[in-house]
Amino acid sequence: MSTLIPTVKNGNKKPSESNFNLLPNLPSWFDDMLGKGLGTEFMSNFNTGITLPAVNVINSDNEFVIDMAVPGLKKSDFEINVDNHVLSIGVESKTENSEKTESYTRREFGYSSFNRTFAIPDSVDADKISADYNDGILKIHLPKREEAKRKPVKQVKIS
């Protein structure tokens, strides 16, 4: 699971619940080992060449926007869920082709899927999250709560 944005308190990152924060957790260690040590050729789906898509996370004054390039899919292929401050983006795509002629029959099929998860900060209004998919780009809009939006700088006059 990726963290959408680190939580900051009093200018420092939020302390972890345990003193073992220097040790990597097993899933992140395994992902790092596969992603860096063995190369990305093991991360792709050999049927379609689809890899785990990279994302861009944009932090504007009013919202976070997650951009994901996933061409060749339909809106119905996506499943986007929010549960207990976790945003989950999943895709499952199946293709099937068959061809018959006098001398042979051929049937090809493929299957690809991925799932990306992100921790959503408390500053996001989870009830107003929306998504759109155009020209192979999935955009997920995570609007910030009113109290979390950046306010303009206020100049204080000295009396």
CSV table of C-alpha atoms in Angstrom, one decimal:
chain,number,residue,atom,x,y,z
A,1,MET,CA,0.0,0.0,0.0
A,2,SER,CA,1.3,3.5,-0.9
A,3,THR,CA,0.9,6.5,1.3
A,4,LEU,CA,-0.8,9.3,-0.5
A,5,ILE,CA,0.9,12.0,1.5
A,6,PRO,CA,2.9,11.7,4.8
A,7,THR,CA,1.2,13.0,7.9
A,8,VAL,CA,3.0,15.9,9.5
A,9,LYS,CA,2.5,17.0,13.1
A,10,ASN,CA,4.4,19.9,14.7
A,11,GLY,CA,6.8,19.9,11.7
A,12,ASN,CA,7.8,16.3,12.1
A,13,LYS,CA,6.5,13.1,10.5
A,14,LYS,CA,3.9,11.4,12.6
A,15,PRO,CA,5.7,8.9,14.9
A,16,SER,CA,4.9,5.3,14.3
A,17,GLU,CA,3.2,3.1,16.8
A,18,SER,CA,6.3,1.0,17.4
A,19,ASN,CA,10.0,1.5,17.7
A,20,PHE,CA,10.6,-0.9,14.8
A,21,ASN,CA,10.0,1.8,12.1
A,22,LEU,CA,13.5,1.3,10.8
A,23,LEU,CA,12.8,-2.3,9.8
A,24,PRO,CA,10.9,-2.6,6.5
A,25,ASN,CA,7.6,-4.4,6.6
A,26,LEU,CA,7.5,-7.7,4.7
A,27,PRO,CA,5.3,-6.6,1.7
A,28,SER,CA,7.4,-3.5,1.0
A,29,TRP,CA,10.7,-5.5,1.4
A,30,PHE,CA,9.4,-8.1,-1.1
A,31,ASP,CA,8.2,-5.4,-3.5
A,32,ASP,CA,11.6,-3.6,-3.3
A,33,MET,CA,13.4,-6.9,-3.9
A,34,LEU,CA,11.3,-7.8,-6.9
A,35,GLY,CA,11.2,-4.3,-8.3
A,36,LYS,CA,14.9,-3.5,-7.9
A,37,GLY,CA,16.8,-6.7,-7.4
A,38,LEU,CA,15.3,-8.8,-10.2
A,39,GLY,CA,14.2,-6.0,-12.6
A,40,THR,CA,10.8,-5.2,-14.0
A,41,GLU,CA,10.6,-8.0,-16.4
A,42,PHE,CA,9.2,-10.2,-13.6
A,43,MET,CA,6.5,-7.7,-12.8
A,44,SER,CA,4.8,-7.8,-16.2
A,45,ASN,CA,2.0,-10.0,-17.2
A,46,PHE,CA,3.4,-12.2,-20.0
A,47,ASN,CA,0.0,-12.5,-21.8
A,48,THR,CA,-0.5,-8.8,-22.4
A,49,GLY,CA,2.7,-7.0,-21.3
A,50,ILE,CA,0.7,-4.9,-18.7
A,51,THR,CA,2.8,-3.9,-15.8
A,52,LEU,CA,1.7,-2.3,-12.5
A,53,PRO,CA,1.0,1.2,-13.7
A,54,ALA,CA,2.8,4.1,-12.2
A,55,VAL,CA,0.8,7.0,-10.8
A,56,ASN,CA,1.3,10.7,-10.4
A,57,VAL,CA,-0.2,12.3,-7.3
A,58,ILE,CA,-0.8,16.0,-7.5
A,59,ASN,CA,-1.4,18.0,-4.3
A,60,SER,CA,-3.2,21.2,-5.1
A,61,ASP,CA,-4.8,23.7,-2.7
A,62,ASN,CA,-8.2,22.1,-3.0
A,63,GLU,CA,-7.6,18.5,-3.8
A,64,PHE,CA,-5.3,15.6,-4.4
A,65,VAL,CA,-5.5,14.1,-8.0
A,66,ILE,CA,-4.2,10.7,-8.8
A,67,ASP,CA,-3.3,10.2,-12.5
A,68,MET,CA,-2.8,6.7,-13.9
A,69,ALA,CA,-2.0,5.9,-17.5
A,70,VAL,CA,-3.9,2.7,-18.3
A,71,PRO,CA,-4.7,2.7,-22.1
A,72,GLY,CA,-6.7,0.0,-23.8
A,73,LEU,CA,-9.2,-0.5,-21.0
A,74,LYS,CA,-12.9,0.2,-20.6
A,75,LYS,CA,-14.5,2.1,-17.7
A,76,SER,CA,-16.2,-1.2,-16.8
A,77,ASP,CA,-12.8,-2.8,-16.3
A,78,PHE,CA,-12.1,-0.6,-13.2
A,79,GLU,CA,-13.1,-1.2,-9.6
A,80,ILE,CA,-12.4,1.7,-7.3
A,81,ASN,CA,-13.3,1.4,-3.6
A,82,VAL,CA,-12.8,3.4,-0.5
A,83,ASP,CA,-12.8,1.5,2.8
A,84,ASN,CA,-11.4,2.7,6.2
A,85,HIS,CA,-9.2,5.4,4.7
A,86,VAL,CA,-7.8,3.2,2.0
A,87,LEU,CA,-8.4,3.8,-1.7
A,88,SER,CA,-8.2,0.7,-3.8
A,89,ILE,CA,-7.9,0.8,-7.6
A,90,GLY,CA,-8.3,-2.6,-9.3
A,91,VAL,CA,-8.5,-3.7,-12.9
A,92,GLU,CA,-9.5,-7.1,-14.3
A,93,SER,CA,-9.5,-7.5,-18.1
A,94,LYS,CA,-10.2,-10.6,-20.1
A,95,THR,CA,-9.9,-11.0,-23.9
A,96,GLU,CA,-10.9,-13.9,-26.1
A,97,ASN,CA,-10.6,-14.4,-29.8
A,98,SER,CA,-11.5,-17.5,-31.8
A,99,GLU,CA,-11.1,-18.2,-35.5
A,100,LYS,CA,-12.3,-21.2,-37.5
A,101,THR,CA,-11.3,-22.1,-41.0
A,102,GLU,CA,-11.4,-25.4,-43.0
A,103,SER,CA,-8.0,-26.6,-41.9
A,104,TYR,CA,-7.7,-25.4,-38.3
A,105,THR,CA,-9.3,-23.9,-35.3
A,106,ARG,CA,-7.6,-21.3,-33.2
A,107,ARG,CA,-8.7,-19.8,-29.9
A,108,GLU,CA,-6.6,-17.2,-28.0
A,109,PHE,CA,-7.4,-15.7,-24.7
A,110,GLY,CA,-5.7,-13.4,-22.2
A,111,TYR,CA,-6.2,-12.2,-18.7
A,112,SER,CA,-4.6,-9.2,-16.9
A,113,SER,CA,-5.2,-7.6,-13.6
A,114,PHE,CA,-3.6,-5.2,-11.1
A,115,ASN,CA,-4.5,-3.6,-7.8
A,116,ARG,CA,-3.1,-0.4,-6.3
A,117,THR,CA,-3.9,0.8,-2.8
A,118,PHE,CA,-3.3,4.2,-1.2
A,119,ALA,CA,-3.7,5.4,2.4
A,120,ILE,CA,-6.0,8.4,2.3
A,121,PRO,CA,-5.1,11.3,4.8
A,122,ASP,CA,-7.8,12.6,7.2
A,123,SER,CA,-7.8,15.9,5.2
A,124,VAL,CA,-9.7,14.2,2.3
A,125,ASP,CA,-13.5,14.3,2.2
A,126,ALA,CA,-14.0,10.6,1.3
A,127,ASP,CA,-17.7,11.1,0.4
A,128,LYS,CA,-16.8,13.4,-2.5
A,129,ILE,CA,-14.1,11.3,-4.2
A,130,SER,CA,-14.8,11.0,-7.9
A,131,ALA,CA,-13.1,9.5,-11.0
A,132,ASP,CA,-13.1,9.8,-14.7
A,133,TYR,CA,-11.4,7.9,-17.5
A,134,ASN,CA,-10.6,9.6,-20.8
A,135,ASP,CA,-8.1,8.7,-23.6
A,136,GLY,CA,-6.4,6.0,-21.5
A,137,ILE,CA,-5.9,8.3,-18.4
A,138,LEU,CA,-7.7,7.5,-15.1
A,139,LYS,CA,-8.0,10.5,-12.9
A,140,ILE,CA,-9.2,10.2,-9.3
A,141,HIS,CA,-10.1,13.4,-7.6
A,142,LEU,CA,-9.8,13.5,-3.8
A,143,PRO,CA,-11.2,16.8,-2.6
A,144,LYS,CA,-9.8,18.2,0.7
A,145,ARG,CA,-12.1,19.0,3.6
A,146,GLU,CA,-12.8,22.7,3.9
A,147,GLU,CA,-10.8,23.0,7.1
A,148,ALA,CA,-7.8,21.4,5.4
A,149,LYS,CA,-7.7,23.6,2.3
A,150,ARG,CA,-4.8,26.0,2.2
A,151,LYS,CA,-5.8,29.5,3.2
A,152,PRO,CA,-4.3,32.7,1.8
A,153,VAL,CA,-1.6,34.3,3.9
A,154,LYS,CA,-3.0,36.7,6.4
A,155,GLN,CA,-1.0,39.7,7.2
A,156,VAL,CA,-1.2,40.8,10.9
A,157,LYS,CA,-1.1,44.5,11.6
A,158,ILE,CA,0.8,45.7,14.6
A,159,SER,CA,-1.2,48.0,16.9
